[in-house]
Coordinates of C-alpha atoms and ligand atoms in Angstrom, one line a residue:
M1 CA -21.5 -0.7 -12.9
D2 CA -18.5 -0.6 -15.2
K3 CA -15.3 -0.4 -13.3
K4 CA -12.7 2.0 -14.6
V5 CA -9.1 1.0 -14.2
L6 CA -6.9 3.6 -12.6
F7 CA -3.6 1.6 -12.5
S8 CA -2.5 -1.4 -14.3
L9 CA 0.7 -3.1 -13.1
R10 CA 2.3 -5.4 -15.6
N11 CA 5.1 -7.8 -14.5
V12 CA 6.4 -5.3 -12.0
K13 CA 9.6 -6.3 -10.3
K14 CA 11.6 -4.6 -7.7
Y15 CA 15.0 -5.9 -6.7
F16 CA 17.4 -4.2 -4.2
P17 CA 21.0 -4.9 -5.0
L18 CA 23.0 -6.2 -2.0
K19 CA 26.4 -4.8 -1.2
K20 CA 29.1 -7.3 -2.2
K21 CA 30.8 -8.9 0.8
S22 CA 34.3 -8.9 -0.8
I23 CA 36.0 -8.1 -4.0
F24 CA 36.1 -11.8 -4.8
Q25 CA 32.3 -12.2 -4.7
K26 CA 31.5 -12.4 -8.4
E27 CA 27.7 -12.8 -8.3
Q28 CA 25.6 -9.7 -7.6
L29 CA 22.9 -10.7 -5.1
Y30 CA 19.5 -9.0 -4.8
V31 CA 16.7 -8.8 -2.3
R32 CA 13.7 -9.8 -4.5
A33 CA 11.2 -7.6 -2.8
N34 CA 8.6 -7.6 -5.6
E35 CA 8.3 -10.2 -8.3
D36 CA 5.9 -10.5 -11.2
I37 CA 3.2 -8.2 -9.8
N38 CA 0.2 -8.1 -12.2
I39 CA -2.8 -6.2 -10.8
D40 CA -5.3 -3.7 -11.8
I41 CA -6.5 -1.0 -9.3
Y42 CA -10.0 0.3 -10.0
E43 CA -11.0 3.9 -9.6
G44 CA -12.8 4.5 -6.3
E45 CA -11.9 1.3 -4.7
T46 CA -9.9 0.5 -1.6
L47 CA -7.5 -2.3 -2.4
G48 CA -6.1 -3.9 0.7
L49 CA -2.7 -5.4 0.7
V50 CA -1.8 -7.9 3.5
G51 CA 1.0 -10.3 4.3
E52 CA 3.7 -11.0 6.8
S53 CA 6.4 -8.5 7.7
G54 CA 9.0 -8.2 4.9
C55 CA 6.8 -9.7 2.2
G56 CA 7.2 -6.5 0.1
K57 CA 4.0 -4.5 0.8
S58 CA 5.7 -1.1 1.4
T59 CA 8.0 -1.7 -1.6
L60 CA 5.1 -2.3 -3.8
G61 CA 3.4 0.9 -2.6
R62 CA 6.5 2.9 -3.1
T63 CA 7.3 1.5 -6.5
L64 CA 3.8 2.2 -7.6
L65 CA 4.3 5.8 -6.6
Q66 CA 7.7 5.9 -8.3
L67 CA 9.4 6.6 -4.9
Y68 CA 11.5 3.6 -5.9
P69 CA 12.3 3.0 -9.6
A70 CA 10.8 -0.3 -10.8
T71 CA 13.5 -2.9 -11.8
E72 CA 11.2 -4.2 -14.6
G73 CA 7.6 -3.9 -15.7
E74 CA 5.1 -1.4 -16.6
I75 CA 3.0 0.8 -14.3
L76 CA 0.2 2.2 -16.4
Y77 CA -1.7 5.1 -14.9
Y78 CA -5.1 6.1 -16.5
G79 CA -5.8 9.0 -14.2
D80 CA -5.0 11.7 -16.7
D81 CA -6.8 10.1 -19.5
P82 CA -10.6 10.3 -19.6
T83 CA -10.9 8.0 -22.6
G84 CA -9.1 5.2 -20.8
E85 CA -7.1 4.4 -23.9
N86 CA -3.9 6.2 -23.5
P87 CA -2.4 5.5 -20.1
V88 CA 0.9 6.9 -19.0
D89 CA 3.6 4.4 -18.1
L90 CA 5.0 5.9 -14.9
T91 CA 8.2 3.9 -15.1
K92 CA 9.0 5.8 -18.3
L93 CA 8.6 9.3 -17.0
S94 CA 11.5 11.7 -16.2
K95 CA 12.0 13.0 -12.6
E96 CA 10.5 16.3 -13.6
E97 CA 7.4 14.7 -15.1
I98 CA 7.0 12.5 -11.9
R99 CA 7.3 15.6 -9.8
K100 CA 4.4 17.2 -11.6
M101 CA 2.3 14.2 -11.0
R102 CA 3.1 14.0 -7.3
N103 CA 0.1 15.8 -6.1
D104 CA -2.2 13.2 -7.8
L105 CA -0.4 10.4 -6.1
Q106 CA 0.1 10.6 -2.4
L107 CA 1.6 8.5 0.4
I108 CA 0.4 8.4 4.0
F109 CA 2.9 6.8 6.4
Q110 CA 2.6 4.7 9.5
D111 CA 4.4 7.3 11.6
P112 CA 3.6 10.8 10.3
Y113 CA 5.7 12.3 13.1
S114 CA 8.9 11.5 11.3
S115 CA 7.7 13.2 8.2
L116 CA 6.3 16.3 9.9
N117 CA 8.8 19.1 10.3
P118 CA 8.9 19.8 14.1
R119 CA 9.7 23.5 13.5
M120 CA 6.7 24.1 11.4
T121 CA 3.1 24.8 12.5
V122 CA 0.3 22.7 11.1
G123 CA -0.7 25.6 8.9
Q124 CA 2.8 25.9 7.5
I125 CA 3.1 22.1 7.0
I126 CA -0.1 22.1 4.9
T127 CA 0.9 25.3 3.0
E128 CA 4.4 24.0 2.2
G129 CA 3.0 21.1 0.1
L130 CA 0.5 23.4 -1.7
K131 CA 3.3 25.9 -2.6
A132 CA 5.6 23.1 -3.7
H133 CA 3.0 22.1 -6.3
N134 CA 2.1 25.7 -7.2
L135 CA -1.4 25.2 -5.9
I136 CA -1.3 28.4 -4.0
K137 CA 1.0 31.3 -4.8
K138 CA 0.9 33.5 -1.7
D139 CA -0.6 33.4 1.8
D140 CA -3.8 35.3 1.0
K141 CA -7.2 35.0 2.6
D142 CA -8.4 32.4 0.1
S143 CA -5.5 30.1 0.9
Q144 CA -6.0 30.5 4.6
K145 CA -9.7 29.6 4.2
Y146 CA -8.7 26.6 2.0
I147 CA -6.3 25.3 4.7
L148 CA -8.9 25.7 7.4
D149 CA -11.4 23.8 5.3
V150 CA -9.1 20.9 4.7
M151 CA -8.3 20.8 8.5
E152 CA -11.9 20.7 9.3
K153 CA -12.5 17.9 6.9
C154 CA -9.8 16.0 8.7
G155 CA -11.2 16.7 12.1
L156 CA -8.7 19.3 13.1
A157 CA -10.0 22.4 15.0
P158 CA -9.1 25.8 13.4
Y159 CA -7.1 27.0 16.4
F160 CA -4.7 24.1 15.8
V161 CA -3.3 25.9 12.8
H162 CA -0.6 27.7 14.8
R163 CA 0.4 24.6 16.8
Y164 CA 3.5 22.4 16.3
P165 CA 3.5 18.6 15.7
H166 CA 4.8 17.8 19.2
Q167 CA 1.7 19.4 20.8
F168 CA -0.5 16.6 19.3
S169 CA -1.4 13.0 20.1
G170 CA -0.6 10.2 17.7
G171 CA -4.1 10.2 16.2
Q172 CA -4.1 13.9 15.7
R173 CA -0.7 13.8 14.1
Q174 CA -2.0 11.2 11.7
R175 CA -4.8 13.6 10.9
I176 CA -2.2 16.3 10.1
G177 CA -0.4 13.9 7.8
I178 CA -3.7 13.0 6.1
A179 CA -4.6 16.7 5.8
R180 CA -1.3 17.5 4.2
S181 CA -1.9 14.9 1.5
V182 CA -5.6 15.6 1.0
A183 CA -4.9 19.3 0.6
L184 CA -3.2 18.5 -2.7
N185 CA -6.4 17.1 -4.0
P186 CA -4.9 13.7 -5.0
K187 CA -6.6 11.0 -7.0
F188 CA -4.8 8.1 -5.4
I189 CA -3.3 7.5 -2.0
V190 CA -1.1 4.7 -0.7
A191 CA -1.8 4.4 3.0
D192 CA 1.1 2.3 4.4
E193 CA 0.1 0.9 7.8
P194 CA -1.6 4.3 8.7
V195 CA -3.1 3.0 11.9
S196 CA -0.6 0.4 13.1
A197 CA 1.1 2.8 15.5
L198 CA -2.1 4.0 17.1
D199 CA -4.2 2.8 20.1
V200 CA -7.0 0.5 19.0
S201 CA -9.6 3.1 20.2
I202 CA -8.1 5.7 17.9
Q203 CA -7.6 3.3 14.9
S204 CA -11.3 3.2 14.0
Q205 CA -11.5 7.0 14.1
I206 CA -8.7 7.3 11.6
I207 CA -10.1 4.5 9.4
N208 CA -13.5 6.2 9.4
L209 CA -11.9 9.5 8.5
L210 CA -10.1 7.8 5.5
L211 CA -13.4 6.2 4.4
D212 CA -15.3 9.6 4.6
L213 CA -12.6 11.4 2.7
K214 CA -12.7 8.7 0.0
E215 CA -16.4 9.3 -0.6
Q216 CA -16.1 13.1 -0.4
E217 CA -13.0 13.4 -2.6
N218 CA -13.4 10.5 -5.0
L219 CA -10.2 8.9 -3.8
T220 CA -8.8 5.5 -4.6
Y221 CA -6.7 3.8 -1.9
L222 CA -4.0 1.1 -1.8
F223 CA -4.3 0.3 1.9
I224 CA -1.4 -1.7 3.4
S225 CA -1.7 -3.5 6.7
H226 CA -0.5 -6.6 8.4
D227 CA -3.7 -6.5 10.5
L228 CA -6.4 -8.7 8.9
S229 CA -9.3 -7.2 10.8
V230 CA -8.4 -3.7 9.7
I231 CA -8.0 -4.9 6.1
K232 CA -11.4 -6.7 6.2
Y233 CA -13.1 -3.6 7.5
I234 CA -11.7 -1.0 5.0
S235 CA -11.1 -2.9 1.8
D236 CA -13.3 -3.6 -1.3
R237 CA -10.8 -6.1 -2.6
V238 CA -7.7 -7.7 -1.0
G239 CA -4.4 -8.8 -2.3
V240 CA -2.4 -11.3 -0.2
M241 CA 1.4 -11.1 -0.6
Y242 CA 4.0 -13.8 0.2
L243 CA 7.7 -13.3 -0.3
G244 CA 7.4 -10.7 -3.0
N245 CA 4.4 -12.2 -4.9
I246 CA 0.7 -11.6 -4.8
V247 CA -0.7 -15.1 -4.3
E248 CA -4.4 -14.3 -4.1
L249 CA -6.6 -11.4 -5.0
T250 CA -10.3 -11.0 -4.8
E251 CA -13.3 -9.3 -3.2
T252 CA -12.9 -8.9 0.5
K253 CA -16.0 -11.0 1.4
K254 CA -14.9 -13.9 -0.9
L255 CA -11.4 -13.9 0.4
Y256 CA -12.5 -14.1 4.1
E257 CA -15.3 -16.6 3.5
H258 CA -13.7 -18.7 0.8
P259 CA -9.9 -18.4 0.6
M260 CA -8.4 -20.5 -2.2
H261 CA -4.7 -20.1 -1.5
P262 CA -3.2 -22.2 1.4
Y263 CA -1.3 -19.2 2.6
T264 CA -4.4 -17.1 2.9
E265 CA -6.1 -19.9 4.7
A266 CA -3.3 -20.1 7.2
L267 CA -3.3 -16.3 7.8
L268 CA -7.1 -16.3 8.3
S269 CA -7.0 -19.2 10.8
A270 CA -4.9 -17.0 12.9
I271 CA -7.2 -14.0 13.3
P272 CA -7.8 -13.6 17.0
T273 CA -11.5 -13.7 17.4
T274 CA -12.0 -12.8 21.0
D275 CA -8.8 -11.1 21.8
V276 CA -9.3 -7.9 19.8
E277 CA -6.8 -5.9 21.9
N278 CA -4.1 -8.3 21.0
K279 CA -2.6 -6.8 17.8
K280 CA 0.5 -8.9 17.5
K281 CA 2.1 -9.2 14.1
I282 CA 1.1 -12.2 12.1
K283 CA 3.4 -15.1 12.9
I284 CA 1.1 -18.1 13.3
L285 CA 2.5 -20.1 10.5
E286 CA 4.9 -22.9 11.1
G287 CA 8.5 -22.4 10.0
D288 CA 10.5 -19.4 9.2
I289 CA 9.9 -17.0 6.3
P290 CA 12.5 -18.0 3.7
S291 CA 15.0 -15.4 2.5
P292 CA 13.9 -13.1 -0.3
I293 CA 17.5 -13.1 -1.5
N294 CA 17.4 -16.8 -2.3
P295 CA 13.7 -17.7 -2.3
P296 CA 12.5 -21.4 -2.6
S297 CA 12.1 -22.9 -6.1
G298 CA 8.7 -23.5 -7.6
C299 CA 6.0 -22.1 -5.3
K300 CA 7.8 -19.9 -2.8
F301 CA 5.4 -21.1 -0.1
H302 CA 6.2 -24.8 -0.6
T303 CA 8.5 -24.9 2.5
R304 CA 5.6 -24.1 4.8
C305 CA 2.6 -25.4 2.9
R306 CA 0.7 -28.5 4.2
Y307 CA -0.7 -29.2 0.7
C308 CA 2.7 -29.2 -1.0
T309 CA 3.4 -31.9 -3.7
E310 CA 6.2 -32.5 -6.1
V311 CA 5.0 -30.1 -8.7
C312 CA 5.0 -27.3 -6.1
V313 CA 8.7 -27.7 -5.5
E314 CA 9.5 -27.5 -9.2
V315 CA 7.1 -25.3 -11.0
V316 CA 6.2 -21.7 -10.3
P317 CA 2.4 -21.6 -10.1
E318 CA 0.9 -19.0 -12.4
M319 CA -1.8 -16.5 -11.3
R320 CA -5.1 -17.8 -12.6
E321 CA -8.6 -16.4 -12.5
L322 CA -10.4 -19.4 -11.0
E323 CA -13.7 -17.6 -10.5
P324 CA -14.7 -14.3 -12.0
G325 CA -12.5 -11.7 -10.3
H326 CA -10.8 -14.3 -8.0
F327 CA -7.1 -14.7 -8.8
V328 CA -5.0 -17.5 -7.2
A329 CA -1.4 -18.6 -7.8
C330 CA -1.4 -22.2 -6.6
H331 CA -1.2 -25.7 -8.1
H332 CA -3.8 -27.1 -5.7
P333 CA -6.2 -24.3 -4.9
L334 CA -8.6 -25.0 -2.0
G335 CA -12.1 -26.1 -2.8
M336 CA -11.3 -27.1 -6.4
E337 CA -10.3 -30.7 -6.2
Ligands
LIG401 N1 15.5 0.4 0.5 C1 15.7 -0.9 0.6 N2 16.9 -1.5 0.4 C2 17.2 -2.8 0.5 N3 16.3 -3.7 0.8 C3 15.0 -3.2 1.1 C4 14.7 -1.8 1.0 N4 13.4 -1.7 1.4 C5 12.9 -3.0 1.7 N5 13.9 -3.9 1.5 C6 13.8 -5.3 1.7 O1 12.7 -5.8 0.8 C7 11.9 -6.7 1.5 C8 10.5 -6.2 1.5 O2 10.4 -5.1 2.4 P1 9.1 -4.3 2.7 O3 9.5 -3.2 3.6 O4 8.5 -3.9 1.3 O5 8.1 -5.3 3.4 P2 6.7 -5.0 4.2 O6 5.8 -6.1 3.7 O7 6.3 -3.6 4.0 O8 7.1 -5.3 5.7 P3 6.5 -4.7 7.0 O9 5.2 -5.4 7.3 O10 7.5 -5.1 8.1 O11 6.4 -3.2 6.8 C9 12.5 -7.0 2.8 O12 13.4 -8.1 2.8 C10 13.3 -5.7 3.1 O13 14.4 -6.0 3.9
LIG402 S1 1.4 -24.3 -5.1 FE1 1.6 -26.1 -3.7 S2 3.0 -25.4 -2.1 FE2 2.3 -23.6 -3.2 S3 0.5 -22.9 -2.0 FE3 -0.3 -24.2 -3.6 S4 -0.3 -26.3 -2.7 FE4 1.0 -25.0 -1.4
LIG403 MG1 6.0 -2.1 5.3

């Protein structure tokens, strides 16, 4: 089957300027949240993104959706182009053009509660988005039916339509957040830690809902999580991030069975195998995560890597396709010597 590219990210960089400490500070410092991101996202896939806290996962999701302007690089979107030859570079669009595209490109948050207006009922919350995008004009019967259909798809009973967010559990609130996004009939959704705040027993229900919706609605996901078991379950391919860079990218099975980047190997060795209930954040690696303001030279992982040699300290490793579809940025990829 030919895979159709939906997004192509080319040398995407996102820096956040830091406030200067004094008027004598000459140099402008930046948090280098995303550096040299080069990935394709295929239509219909779930691309998982994993890495330690602060490595830049959310920033990448938000930059992709143009919620943050990219500092550099191109974000080519092929969704509006059936020929696949004339993508739109999202970074070049005006605010108004982006706004028109918003319904195609949606974000699901970790904590939907903070984004659900507490004074609106579920029905009003879903209607609001539809009206903002001119997808419904007035509250007629057809719109009501559409909203109830979307709610049903997302596992929300019809009589919930008049209830307020605080009357729901965490899992149900996440369903409301998902319903609000899915109602807009999007093509692509960034799901940023959508189950991390939920009980383990509820997590799988929400993940299965997302998987069902993906099939029914032909969606493509960028699924962000620091939980390797969740990522393994939901993703077709996985990108591993370290300090702003993607260091390894391949099919899920390959990544888990045959990791080639030392950082991926270290992450995987830390998956709790028996203690499923224990969902601690990943922090198994020796040494602290270096600062993204002044990252290490050469390979950013060299300060913590047990395979580090001289070249690693000096030369930035390029991302290379070492096996078909298996991309690795390392001077000494595992299993190659
Ligand atoms: N709006 C912002 N302004 C300044 N710095 C930011 C901003 N958003 C993120 N950062 C910084 O960019 C880096 C990457 O943050 P990001 O939130 O993308 O990481 P993450 O991988 O999503 O982490 P987590 O797993 O904790 O959600 C961090 O150092 C963070 O402090
Ligand atoms: S380039 Fe060197 S330091 Fe970086 S991950 Fe590979 S072996 Fe380790
Ligand atoms: Mg995040």
